[in-house]
Protein backbone atom coordinates (compact mmCIF):
# COMPACT_ATOMS: atom_id res chain seq x y z
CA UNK A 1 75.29 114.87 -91.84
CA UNK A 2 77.31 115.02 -94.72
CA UNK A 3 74.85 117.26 -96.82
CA UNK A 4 75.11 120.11 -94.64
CA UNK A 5 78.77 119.95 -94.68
CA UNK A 6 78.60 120.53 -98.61
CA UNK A 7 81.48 122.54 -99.48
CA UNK A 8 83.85 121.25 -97.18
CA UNK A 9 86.15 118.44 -98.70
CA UNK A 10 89.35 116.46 -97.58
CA UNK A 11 90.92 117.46 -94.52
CA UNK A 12 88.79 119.88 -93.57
CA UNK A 13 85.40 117.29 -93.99
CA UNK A 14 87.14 114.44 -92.20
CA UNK A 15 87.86 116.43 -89.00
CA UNK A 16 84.50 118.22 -89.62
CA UNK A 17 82.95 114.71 -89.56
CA UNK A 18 85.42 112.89 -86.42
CA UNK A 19 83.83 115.84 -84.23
CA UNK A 20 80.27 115.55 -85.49
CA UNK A 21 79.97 118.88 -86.25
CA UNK A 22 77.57 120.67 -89.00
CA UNK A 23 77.18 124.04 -90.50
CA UNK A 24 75.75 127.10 -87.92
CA UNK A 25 77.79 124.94 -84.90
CA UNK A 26 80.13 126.98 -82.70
CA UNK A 27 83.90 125.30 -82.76
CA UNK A 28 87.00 126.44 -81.19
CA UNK A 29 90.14 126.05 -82.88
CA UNK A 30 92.96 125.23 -81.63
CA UNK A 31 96.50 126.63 -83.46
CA UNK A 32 99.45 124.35 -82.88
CA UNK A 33 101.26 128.34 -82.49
CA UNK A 34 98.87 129.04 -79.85
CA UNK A 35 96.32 131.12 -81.60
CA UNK A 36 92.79 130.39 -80.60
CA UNK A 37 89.89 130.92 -83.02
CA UNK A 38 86.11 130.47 -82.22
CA UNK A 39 83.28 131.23 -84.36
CA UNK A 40 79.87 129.52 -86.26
CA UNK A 41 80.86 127.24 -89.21
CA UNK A 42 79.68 128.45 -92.23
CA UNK A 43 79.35 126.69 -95.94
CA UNK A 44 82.14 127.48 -98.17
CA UNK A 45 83.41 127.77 -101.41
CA UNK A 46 83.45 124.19 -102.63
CA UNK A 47 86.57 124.25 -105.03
CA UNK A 48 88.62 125.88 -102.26
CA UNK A 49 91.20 124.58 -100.53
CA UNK A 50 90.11 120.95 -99.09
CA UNK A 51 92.05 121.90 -95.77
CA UNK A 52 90.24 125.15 -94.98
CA UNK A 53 87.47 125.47 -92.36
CA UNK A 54 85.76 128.78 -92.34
CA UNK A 55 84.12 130.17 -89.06
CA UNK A 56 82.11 133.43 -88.82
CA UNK A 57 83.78 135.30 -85.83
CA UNK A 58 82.03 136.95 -83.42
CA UNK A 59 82.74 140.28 -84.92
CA UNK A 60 81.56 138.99 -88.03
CA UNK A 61 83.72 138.36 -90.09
CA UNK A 62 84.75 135.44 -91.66
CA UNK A 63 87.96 133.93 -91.54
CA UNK A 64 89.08 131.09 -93.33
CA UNK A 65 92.09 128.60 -91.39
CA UNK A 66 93.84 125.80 -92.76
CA UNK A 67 94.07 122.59 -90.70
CA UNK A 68 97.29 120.94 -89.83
CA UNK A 69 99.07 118.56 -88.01
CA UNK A 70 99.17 119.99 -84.63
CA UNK A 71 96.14 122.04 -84.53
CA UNK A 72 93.07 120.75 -83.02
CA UNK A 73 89.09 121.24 -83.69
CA UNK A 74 86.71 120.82 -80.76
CA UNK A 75 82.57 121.93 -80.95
CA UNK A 76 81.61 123.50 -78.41
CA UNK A 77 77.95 124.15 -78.88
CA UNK A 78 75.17 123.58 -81.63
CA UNK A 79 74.38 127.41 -82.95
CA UNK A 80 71.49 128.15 -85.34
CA UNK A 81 71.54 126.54 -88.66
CA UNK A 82 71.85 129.30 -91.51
CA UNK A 83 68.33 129.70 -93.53
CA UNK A 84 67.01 132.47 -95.44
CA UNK A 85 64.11 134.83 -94.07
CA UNK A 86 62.94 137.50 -95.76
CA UNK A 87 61.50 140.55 -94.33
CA UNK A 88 58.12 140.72 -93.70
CA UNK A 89 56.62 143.16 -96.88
CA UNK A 90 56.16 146.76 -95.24
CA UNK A 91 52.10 148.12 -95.60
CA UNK A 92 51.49 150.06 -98.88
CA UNK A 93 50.66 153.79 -98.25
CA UNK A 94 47.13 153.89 -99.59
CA UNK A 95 46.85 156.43 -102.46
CA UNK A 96 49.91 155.65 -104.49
CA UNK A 97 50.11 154.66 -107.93
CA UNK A 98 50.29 150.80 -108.29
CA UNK A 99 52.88 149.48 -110.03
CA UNK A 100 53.56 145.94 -111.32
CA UNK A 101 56.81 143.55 -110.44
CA UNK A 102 57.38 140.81 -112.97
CA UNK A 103 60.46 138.74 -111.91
CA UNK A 104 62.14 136.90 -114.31
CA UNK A 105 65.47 135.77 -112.77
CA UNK A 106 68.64 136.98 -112.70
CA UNK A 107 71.05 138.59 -109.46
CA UNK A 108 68.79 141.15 -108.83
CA UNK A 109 66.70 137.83 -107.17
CA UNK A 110 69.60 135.58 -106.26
CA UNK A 111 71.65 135.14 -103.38
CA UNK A 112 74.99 133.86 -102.90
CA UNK A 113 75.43 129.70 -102.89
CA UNK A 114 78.05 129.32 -100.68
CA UNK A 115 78.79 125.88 -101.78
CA UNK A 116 79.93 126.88 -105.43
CA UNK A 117 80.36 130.40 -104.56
CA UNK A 118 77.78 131.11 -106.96
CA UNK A 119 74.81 132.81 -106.78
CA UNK A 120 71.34 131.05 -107.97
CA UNK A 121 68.00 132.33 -108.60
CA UNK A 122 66.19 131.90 -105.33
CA UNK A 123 64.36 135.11 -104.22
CA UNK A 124 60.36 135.53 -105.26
CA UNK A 125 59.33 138.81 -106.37
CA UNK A 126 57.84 139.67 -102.99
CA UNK A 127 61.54 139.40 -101.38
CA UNK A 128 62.66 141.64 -103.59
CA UNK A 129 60.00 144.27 -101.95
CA UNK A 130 60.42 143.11 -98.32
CA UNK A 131 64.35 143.35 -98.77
CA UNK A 132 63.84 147.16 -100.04
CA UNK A 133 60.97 148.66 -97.86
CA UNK A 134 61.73 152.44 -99.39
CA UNK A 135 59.64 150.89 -102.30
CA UNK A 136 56.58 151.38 -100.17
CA UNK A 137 57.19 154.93 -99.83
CA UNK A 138 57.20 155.17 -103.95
CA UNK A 139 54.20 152.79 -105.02
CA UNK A 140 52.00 150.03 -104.00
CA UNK A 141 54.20 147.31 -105.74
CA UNK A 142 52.46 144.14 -106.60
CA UNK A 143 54.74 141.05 -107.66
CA UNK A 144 54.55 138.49 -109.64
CA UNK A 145 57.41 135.52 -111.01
CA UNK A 146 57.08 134.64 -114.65
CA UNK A 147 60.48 133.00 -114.08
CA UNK A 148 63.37 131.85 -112.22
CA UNK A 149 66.01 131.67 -114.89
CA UNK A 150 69.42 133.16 -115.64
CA UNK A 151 69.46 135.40 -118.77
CA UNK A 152 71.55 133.09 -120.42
CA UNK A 153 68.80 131.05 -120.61
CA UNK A 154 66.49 133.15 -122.03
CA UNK A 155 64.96 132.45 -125.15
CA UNK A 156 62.34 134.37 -128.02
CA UNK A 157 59.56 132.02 -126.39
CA UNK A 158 60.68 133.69 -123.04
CA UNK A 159 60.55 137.15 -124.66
CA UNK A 160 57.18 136.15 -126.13
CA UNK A 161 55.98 135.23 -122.73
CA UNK A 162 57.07 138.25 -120.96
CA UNK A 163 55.48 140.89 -123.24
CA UNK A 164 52.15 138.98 -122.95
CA UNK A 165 52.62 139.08 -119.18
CA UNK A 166 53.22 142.97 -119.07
CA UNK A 167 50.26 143.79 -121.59
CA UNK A 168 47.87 141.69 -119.38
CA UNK A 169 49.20 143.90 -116.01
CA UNK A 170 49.21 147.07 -118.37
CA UNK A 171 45.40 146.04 -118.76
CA UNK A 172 44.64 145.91 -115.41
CA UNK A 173 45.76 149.86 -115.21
CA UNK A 174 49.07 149.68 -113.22
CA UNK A 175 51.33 153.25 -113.99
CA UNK A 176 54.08 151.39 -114.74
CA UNK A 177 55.60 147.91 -115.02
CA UNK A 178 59.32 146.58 -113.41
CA UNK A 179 60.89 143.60 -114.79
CA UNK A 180 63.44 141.89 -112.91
CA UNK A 181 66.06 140.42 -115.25
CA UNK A 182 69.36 138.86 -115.39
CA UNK A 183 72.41 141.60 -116.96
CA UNK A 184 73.84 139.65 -119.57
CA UNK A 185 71.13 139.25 -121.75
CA UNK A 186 68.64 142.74 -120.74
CA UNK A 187 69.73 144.59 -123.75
CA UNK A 188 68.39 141.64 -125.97
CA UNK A 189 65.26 141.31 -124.02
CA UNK A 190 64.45 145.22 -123.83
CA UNK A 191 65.04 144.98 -127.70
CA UNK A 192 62.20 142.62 -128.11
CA UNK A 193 59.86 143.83 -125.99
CA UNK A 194 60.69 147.59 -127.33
CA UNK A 195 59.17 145.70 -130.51
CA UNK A 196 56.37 143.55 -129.42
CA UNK A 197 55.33 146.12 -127.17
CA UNK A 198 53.65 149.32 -129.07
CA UNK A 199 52.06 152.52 -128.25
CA UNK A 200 53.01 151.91 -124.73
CA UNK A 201 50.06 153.29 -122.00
CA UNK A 202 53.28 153.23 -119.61
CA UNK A 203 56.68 152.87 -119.05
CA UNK A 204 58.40 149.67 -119.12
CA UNK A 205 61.03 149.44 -117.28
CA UNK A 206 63.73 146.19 -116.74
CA UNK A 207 66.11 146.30 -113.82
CA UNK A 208 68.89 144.15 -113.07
CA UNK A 209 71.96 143.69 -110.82
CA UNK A 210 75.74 143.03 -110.97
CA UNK A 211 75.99 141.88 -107.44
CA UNK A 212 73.44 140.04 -105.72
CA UNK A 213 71.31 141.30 -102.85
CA UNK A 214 72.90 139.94 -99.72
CA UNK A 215 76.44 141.58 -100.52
CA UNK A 216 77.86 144.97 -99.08
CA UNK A 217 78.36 146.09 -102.28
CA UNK A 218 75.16 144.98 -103.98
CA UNK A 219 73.60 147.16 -106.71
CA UNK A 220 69.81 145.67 -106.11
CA UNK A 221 68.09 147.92 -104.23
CA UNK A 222 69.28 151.29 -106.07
CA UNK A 223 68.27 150.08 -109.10
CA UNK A 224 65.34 148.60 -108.26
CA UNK A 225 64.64 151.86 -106.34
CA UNK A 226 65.17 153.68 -109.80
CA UNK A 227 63.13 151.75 -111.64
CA UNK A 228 60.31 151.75 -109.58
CA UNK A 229 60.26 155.76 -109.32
CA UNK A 230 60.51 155.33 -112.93
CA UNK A 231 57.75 153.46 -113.59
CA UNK A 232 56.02 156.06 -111.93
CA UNK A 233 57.37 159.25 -112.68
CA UNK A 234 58.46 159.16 -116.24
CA UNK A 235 56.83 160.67 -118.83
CA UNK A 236 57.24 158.16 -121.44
CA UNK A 237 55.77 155.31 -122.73
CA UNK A 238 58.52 153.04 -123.92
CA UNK A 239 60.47 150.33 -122.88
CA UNK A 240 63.81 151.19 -120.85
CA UNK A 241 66.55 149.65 -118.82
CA UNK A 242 67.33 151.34 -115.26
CA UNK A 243 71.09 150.51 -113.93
CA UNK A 244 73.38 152.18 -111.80
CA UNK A 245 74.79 155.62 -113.54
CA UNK A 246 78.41 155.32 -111.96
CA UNK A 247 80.78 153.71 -109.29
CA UNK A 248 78.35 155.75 -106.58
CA UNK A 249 75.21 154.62 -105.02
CA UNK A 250 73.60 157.84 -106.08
CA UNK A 251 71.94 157.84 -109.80
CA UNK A 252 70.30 155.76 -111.62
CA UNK A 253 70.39 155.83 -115.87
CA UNK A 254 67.57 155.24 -117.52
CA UNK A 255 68.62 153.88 -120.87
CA UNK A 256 66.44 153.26 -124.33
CA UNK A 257 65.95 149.75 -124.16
CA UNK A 258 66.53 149.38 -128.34
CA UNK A 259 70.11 151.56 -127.67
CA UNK A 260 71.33 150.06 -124.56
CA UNK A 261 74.53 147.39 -124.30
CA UNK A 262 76.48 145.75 -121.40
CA UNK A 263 79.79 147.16 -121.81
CA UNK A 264 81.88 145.88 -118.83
CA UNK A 265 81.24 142.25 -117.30
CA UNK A 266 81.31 143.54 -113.39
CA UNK A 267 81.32 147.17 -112.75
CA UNK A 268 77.86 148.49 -111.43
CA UNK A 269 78.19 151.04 -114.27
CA UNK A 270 78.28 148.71 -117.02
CA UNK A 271 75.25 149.84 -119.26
CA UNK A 272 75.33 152.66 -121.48
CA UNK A 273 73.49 153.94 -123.85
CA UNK A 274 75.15 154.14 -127.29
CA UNK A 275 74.45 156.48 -130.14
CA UNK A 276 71.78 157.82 -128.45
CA UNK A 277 70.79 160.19 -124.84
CA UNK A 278 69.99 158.90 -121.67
CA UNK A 279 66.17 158.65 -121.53
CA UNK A 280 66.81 160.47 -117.76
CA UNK A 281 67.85 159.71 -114.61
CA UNK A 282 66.26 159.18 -111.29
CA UNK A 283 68.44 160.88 -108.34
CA UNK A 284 67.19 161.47 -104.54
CA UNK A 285 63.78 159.27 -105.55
CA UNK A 286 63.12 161.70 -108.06
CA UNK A 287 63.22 161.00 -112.10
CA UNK A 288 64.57 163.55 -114.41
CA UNK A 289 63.40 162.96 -118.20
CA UNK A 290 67.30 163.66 -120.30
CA UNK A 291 66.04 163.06 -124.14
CA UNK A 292 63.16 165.31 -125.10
CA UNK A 293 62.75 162.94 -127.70
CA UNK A 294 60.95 160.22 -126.39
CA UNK A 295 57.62 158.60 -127.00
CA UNK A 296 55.02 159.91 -124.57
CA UNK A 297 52.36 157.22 -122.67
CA UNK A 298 49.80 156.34 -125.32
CA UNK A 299 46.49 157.20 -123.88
CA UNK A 300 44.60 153.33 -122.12
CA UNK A 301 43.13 150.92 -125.15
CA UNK A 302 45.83 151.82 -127.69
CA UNK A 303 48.22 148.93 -126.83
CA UNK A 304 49.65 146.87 -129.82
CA UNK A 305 50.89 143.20 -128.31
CA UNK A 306 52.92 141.83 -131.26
CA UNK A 307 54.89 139.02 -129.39
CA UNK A 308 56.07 136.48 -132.04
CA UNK A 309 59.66 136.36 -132.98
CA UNK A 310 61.10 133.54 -135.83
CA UNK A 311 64.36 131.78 -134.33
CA UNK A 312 65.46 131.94 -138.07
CA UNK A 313 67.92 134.84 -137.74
CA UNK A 314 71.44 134.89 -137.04
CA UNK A 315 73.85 137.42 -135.69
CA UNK A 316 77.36 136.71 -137.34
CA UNK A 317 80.57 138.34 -136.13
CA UNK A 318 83.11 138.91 -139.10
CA UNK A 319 86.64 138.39 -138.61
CA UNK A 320 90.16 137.76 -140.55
CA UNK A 321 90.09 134.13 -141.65
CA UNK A 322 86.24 134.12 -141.10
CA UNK A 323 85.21 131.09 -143.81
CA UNK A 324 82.54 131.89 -145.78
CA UNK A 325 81.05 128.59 -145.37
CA UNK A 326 79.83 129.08 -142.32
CA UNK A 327 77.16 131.32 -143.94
CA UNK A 328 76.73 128.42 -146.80
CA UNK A 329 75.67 126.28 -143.78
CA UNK A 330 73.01 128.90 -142.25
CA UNK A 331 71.52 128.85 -145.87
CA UNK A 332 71.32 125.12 -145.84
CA UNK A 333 69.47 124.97 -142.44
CA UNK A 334 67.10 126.89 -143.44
CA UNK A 335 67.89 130.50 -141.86
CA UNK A 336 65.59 133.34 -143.25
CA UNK A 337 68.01 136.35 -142.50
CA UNK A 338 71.37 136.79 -141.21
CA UNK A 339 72.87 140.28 -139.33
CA UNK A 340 76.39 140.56 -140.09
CA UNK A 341 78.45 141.95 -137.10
CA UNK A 342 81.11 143.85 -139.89
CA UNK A 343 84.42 145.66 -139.44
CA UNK A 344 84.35 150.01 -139.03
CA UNK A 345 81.75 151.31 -141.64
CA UNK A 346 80.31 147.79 -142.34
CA UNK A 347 82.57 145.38 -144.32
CA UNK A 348 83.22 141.79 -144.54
CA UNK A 349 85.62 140.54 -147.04
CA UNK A 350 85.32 139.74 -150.82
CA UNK A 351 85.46 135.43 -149.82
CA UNK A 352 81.76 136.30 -148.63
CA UNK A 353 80.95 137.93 -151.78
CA UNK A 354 79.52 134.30 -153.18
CA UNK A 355 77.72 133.11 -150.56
CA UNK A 356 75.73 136.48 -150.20
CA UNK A 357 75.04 136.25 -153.99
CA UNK A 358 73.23 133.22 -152.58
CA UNK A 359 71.59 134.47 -149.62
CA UNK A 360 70.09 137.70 -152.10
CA UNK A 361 69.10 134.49 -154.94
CA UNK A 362 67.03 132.57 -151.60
CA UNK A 363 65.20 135.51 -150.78
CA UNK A 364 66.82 135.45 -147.65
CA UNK A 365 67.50 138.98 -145.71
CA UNK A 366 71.33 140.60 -144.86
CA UNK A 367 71.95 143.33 -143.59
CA UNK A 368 74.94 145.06 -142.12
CA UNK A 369 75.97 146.60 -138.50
CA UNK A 370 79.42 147.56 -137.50
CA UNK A 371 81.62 145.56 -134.93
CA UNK A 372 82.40 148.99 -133.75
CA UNK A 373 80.79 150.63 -130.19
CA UNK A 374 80.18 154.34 -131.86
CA UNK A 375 79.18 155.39 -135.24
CA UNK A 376 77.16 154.03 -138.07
CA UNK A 377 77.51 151.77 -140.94
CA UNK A 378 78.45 153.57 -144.10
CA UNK A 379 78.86 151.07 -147.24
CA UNK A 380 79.48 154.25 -149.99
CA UNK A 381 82.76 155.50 -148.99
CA UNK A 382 85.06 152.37 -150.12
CA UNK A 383 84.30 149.81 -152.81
CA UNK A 384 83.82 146.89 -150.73
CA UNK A 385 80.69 148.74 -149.30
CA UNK A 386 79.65 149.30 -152.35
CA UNK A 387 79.99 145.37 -153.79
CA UNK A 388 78.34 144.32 -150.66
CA UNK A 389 75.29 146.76 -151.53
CA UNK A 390 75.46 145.37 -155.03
CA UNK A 391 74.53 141.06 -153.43
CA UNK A 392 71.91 142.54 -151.36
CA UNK A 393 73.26 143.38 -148.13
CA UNK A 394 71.47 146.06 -146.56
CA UNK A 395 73.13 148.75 -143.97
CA UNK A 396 71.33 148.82 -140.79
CA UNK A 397 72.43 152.73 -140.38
CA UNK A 398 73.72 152.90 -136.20
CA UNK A 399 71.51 150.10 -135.19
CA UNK A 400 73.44 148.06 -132.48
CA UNK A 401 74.05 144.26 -133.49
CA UNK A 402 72.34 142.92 -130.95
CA UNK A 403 69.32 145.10 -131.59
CA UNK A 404 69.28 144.50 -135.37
CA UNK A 405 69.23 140.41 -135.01
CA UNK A 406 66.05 140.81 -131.95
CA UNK A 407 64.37 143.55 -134.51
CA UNK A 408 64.89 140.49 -137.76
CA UNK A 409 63.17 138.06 -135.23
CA UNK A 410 60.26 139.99 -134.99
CA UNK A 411 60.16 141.23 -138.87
CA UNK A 412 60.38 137.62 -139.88
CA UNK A 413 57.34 136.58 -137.48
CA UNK A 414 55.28 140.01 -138.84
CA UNK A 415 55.68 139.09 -143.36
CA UNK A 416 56.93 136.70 -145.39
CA UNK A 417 57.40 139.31 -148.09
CA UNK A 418 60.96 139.97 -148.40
CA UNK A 419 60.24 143.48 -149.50
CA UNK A 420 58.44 143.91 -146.79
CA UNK A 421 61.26 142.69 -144.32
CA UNK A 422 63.72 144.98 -145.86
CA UNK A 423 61.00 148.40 -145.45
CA UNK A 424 60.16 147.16 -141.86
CA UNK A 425 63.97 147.05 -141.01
CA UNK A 426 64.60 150.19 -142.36
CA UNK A 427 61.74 151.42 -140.37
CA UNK A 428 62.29 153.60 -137.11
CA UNK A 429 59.63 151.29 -134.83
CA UNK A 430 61.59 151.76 -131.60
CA UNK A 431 63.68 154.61 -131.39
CA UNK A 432 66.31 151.92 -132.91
CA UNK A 433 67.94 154.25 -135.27
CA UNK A 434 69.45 157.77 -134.38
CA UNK A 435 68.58 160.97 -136.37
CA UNK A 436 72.13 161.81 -136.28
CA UNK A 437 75.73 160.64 -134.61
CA UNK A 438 76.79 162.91 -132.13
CA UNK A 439 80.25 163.06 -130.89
CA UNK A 440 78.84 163.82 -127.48
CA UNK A 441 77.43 160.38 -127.10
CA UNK A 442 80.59 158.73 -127.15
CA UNK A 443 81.38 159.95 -123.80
């Protein structure tokens, strides 16, 4: 009995257990004021309060009431025990494009644990389509799970698995491929695959949510929604992230997935694009291309699947006090190149000066983005640029950090030439590097 009273602790689970009572029973409660409650038990939160009960009223809502001496707890009938079902999947309208749904993890296929109050990866790709039956109206989705991880837990052998994944469903002539993945970590994942994944037949196109799929305010099914029409409807053949626009459920933003960040931790909104356009939008189930430039679909057979990245790159953030030995200690284990997160134009301080002398002497590649959201790195305007220039370290132009580090994974897996490391970073593979900086962008 006591498993499917998880949640419930102290007070709360001894008079749970005295009554024999279990989650998705109806109970009455008596208040020693006189108030009268009755409702289903449902789990809870398990670092709550350990003298709260929570009961689903018959209204539905949920109300949480704390147990005391007076009040008094009867059952008064055994009520369904709560399980997940999913919809059945709605029948494709023959004649649509097809288009492929690799799930990966994330809250875009979780749902809410109510006894940490978490939510854990527990949907299949095929819930994701019976939970949002518009989808049939766009394409004939077929779904598929890779994985069932959060994004924290992604790795470059993930990455590596994923684009190998999307070029054999690219092969099999789909218009489009969806990826279902976790927020924190998209903009590093859409980085890599923007690299492993060339001359593009199709767009691909990863989609995630801030709020899982069984909440009011859930995000999942207009994003999903957007990157579906996407998938079928852009022009482009690159890789992309698709994420709520603003507060609204209304439009969705298309982002470049080599110029995309997460720039707020809850808000629907939280992607943007930096440096850089929108790819488009998709409003009212119809996509709008933004950018004109963009890299059209490459025409079938002209796929390049490069999917090896080399764990021996670094991203390091810069700050006052930073101790230079930290980078002494990369060198020692062995690290191959190192992206330095720098302050405004792309500095570190002087204390570093010795152990990048080092790095340059190893053969081993720096190079330089700014800590800052907007802009690009310029190391000519103030001396300290221009000594870090003089040990090797290379400025990465507008490149975001995050990009730069996923971009040295995949240069160090592609040469061993360190020449050849520096001309391939410097090299425009992914629409990684803007043209220009316009003012505009940092809207």
């Amino acid at each position: 009995m006591s498993s499917s009273l998880e949640g419930y602790k102290g007070v709360a689970l001894d008079v749970l257990r005295k009554i024999g009572a279990e989650v998705g029973d109806v109970l009455r409660i008596h208040k020693k004021d006189g108030a009268v409650y009755e409702g289903v038990l449902v789990p809870r939160f398990e670092y709550g309060d350990p003298e709260c009960i929570v009961l689903k009223l018959r209204n539905g809502y949920n109300v949480g009431l704390k147990i005391q001496e007076g009040d008094r707890v009867e059952k008064i009938g055994e009520g369904v025990k709560p399980a997940y079902k999913p919809r059945p999947i709605p029948e494709a309208v023959s004649g649509l494009p097809r288009v492929s749904i690799v799930s990966t993890g994330g809250t875009i296929a979780s749902r809410v644990d109510y006894r940490t109050g978490a939510v854990t990866p527990a949907l299949r790709a095929e819930d994701l389509y019976s939970m949002v039956p518009e989808l049939a109206e766009v394409a004939q989705v077929e779904t598929k799970v890779l994985f069932s991880i959060f994004s924290e837990d992604m790795t470059p052998k993930h990455w590596s698995k994923i684009a190998e994944e999307i070029a054999s469903e690219l092969e099999e002539g789909v218009r489009g491929v969806v990826v279902a993945h976790g927020t924190d970590t998209m903009g590093y994942t859409a980085a890599a695959l923007s690299f492993a994944l060339q001359n593009l037949p199709a767009p691909v196109v990863l989609v995630g949510a801030q709020r899982s799929s069984d909440r009011p305010s859930s995000d999942a099914a207009l994003n999903l929604i957007g990157a579906v029409v996407t998938a079928v409807q852009a022009p482009f053949g690159e890789v992309a992230v698709a994420m709520h626009r603003g507060l609204s459920d209304d439009v969705v933003a298309v982002h470049r997935g080599t110029k995309v960040r997460k720039c707020h931790t809850s808000r629907r909104d939280a992607f943007k694009s930096v440096n850089a356009e929108l790819l488009g939008v998709v409003e009212n189930g119809t996509y709008r291309q933004v950018s004109q430039d963009y890299r059209p679909r490459s025409p079938p057979g002209k796929l390049k699947v490069r999917p090896t990245f080399d764990e021996k790159a670094v991203l390091v953030k810069y700050y006052p006090g930073f101790n230079p030995e930290v980078l002494e200690k990369l060198l020692d284990m062995g690290y191959r190149g190192i992206i330095l997160e720098g302050t405004g134009l792309g500095h570190v301080g002087s204390v570093c000066l010795k152990a990048l002398e080092r790095a340059r002497d190893m053969g081993v590649f720096v190079g330089m983005t700014s800590q800052c959201i907007w802009g690009r790195v310029n190391m000519n305007v103030y001396y300290t640029g221009r000594d870090l220039q003089r040990v090797g370290v290379v400025p990465l132009e507008d490149m975001l950090p995050e990009t730069a580090v996923v971009k040295l994974m995949w240069v160090l897996a592609q040469t061993d030439s360190l020449e050849e490391v520096r001309r391939l970073m410097l090299t425009d593979i992914a629409g990684e590097f803007s043209p220009r900086t316009s003012y505009r962008w940092s809207a």
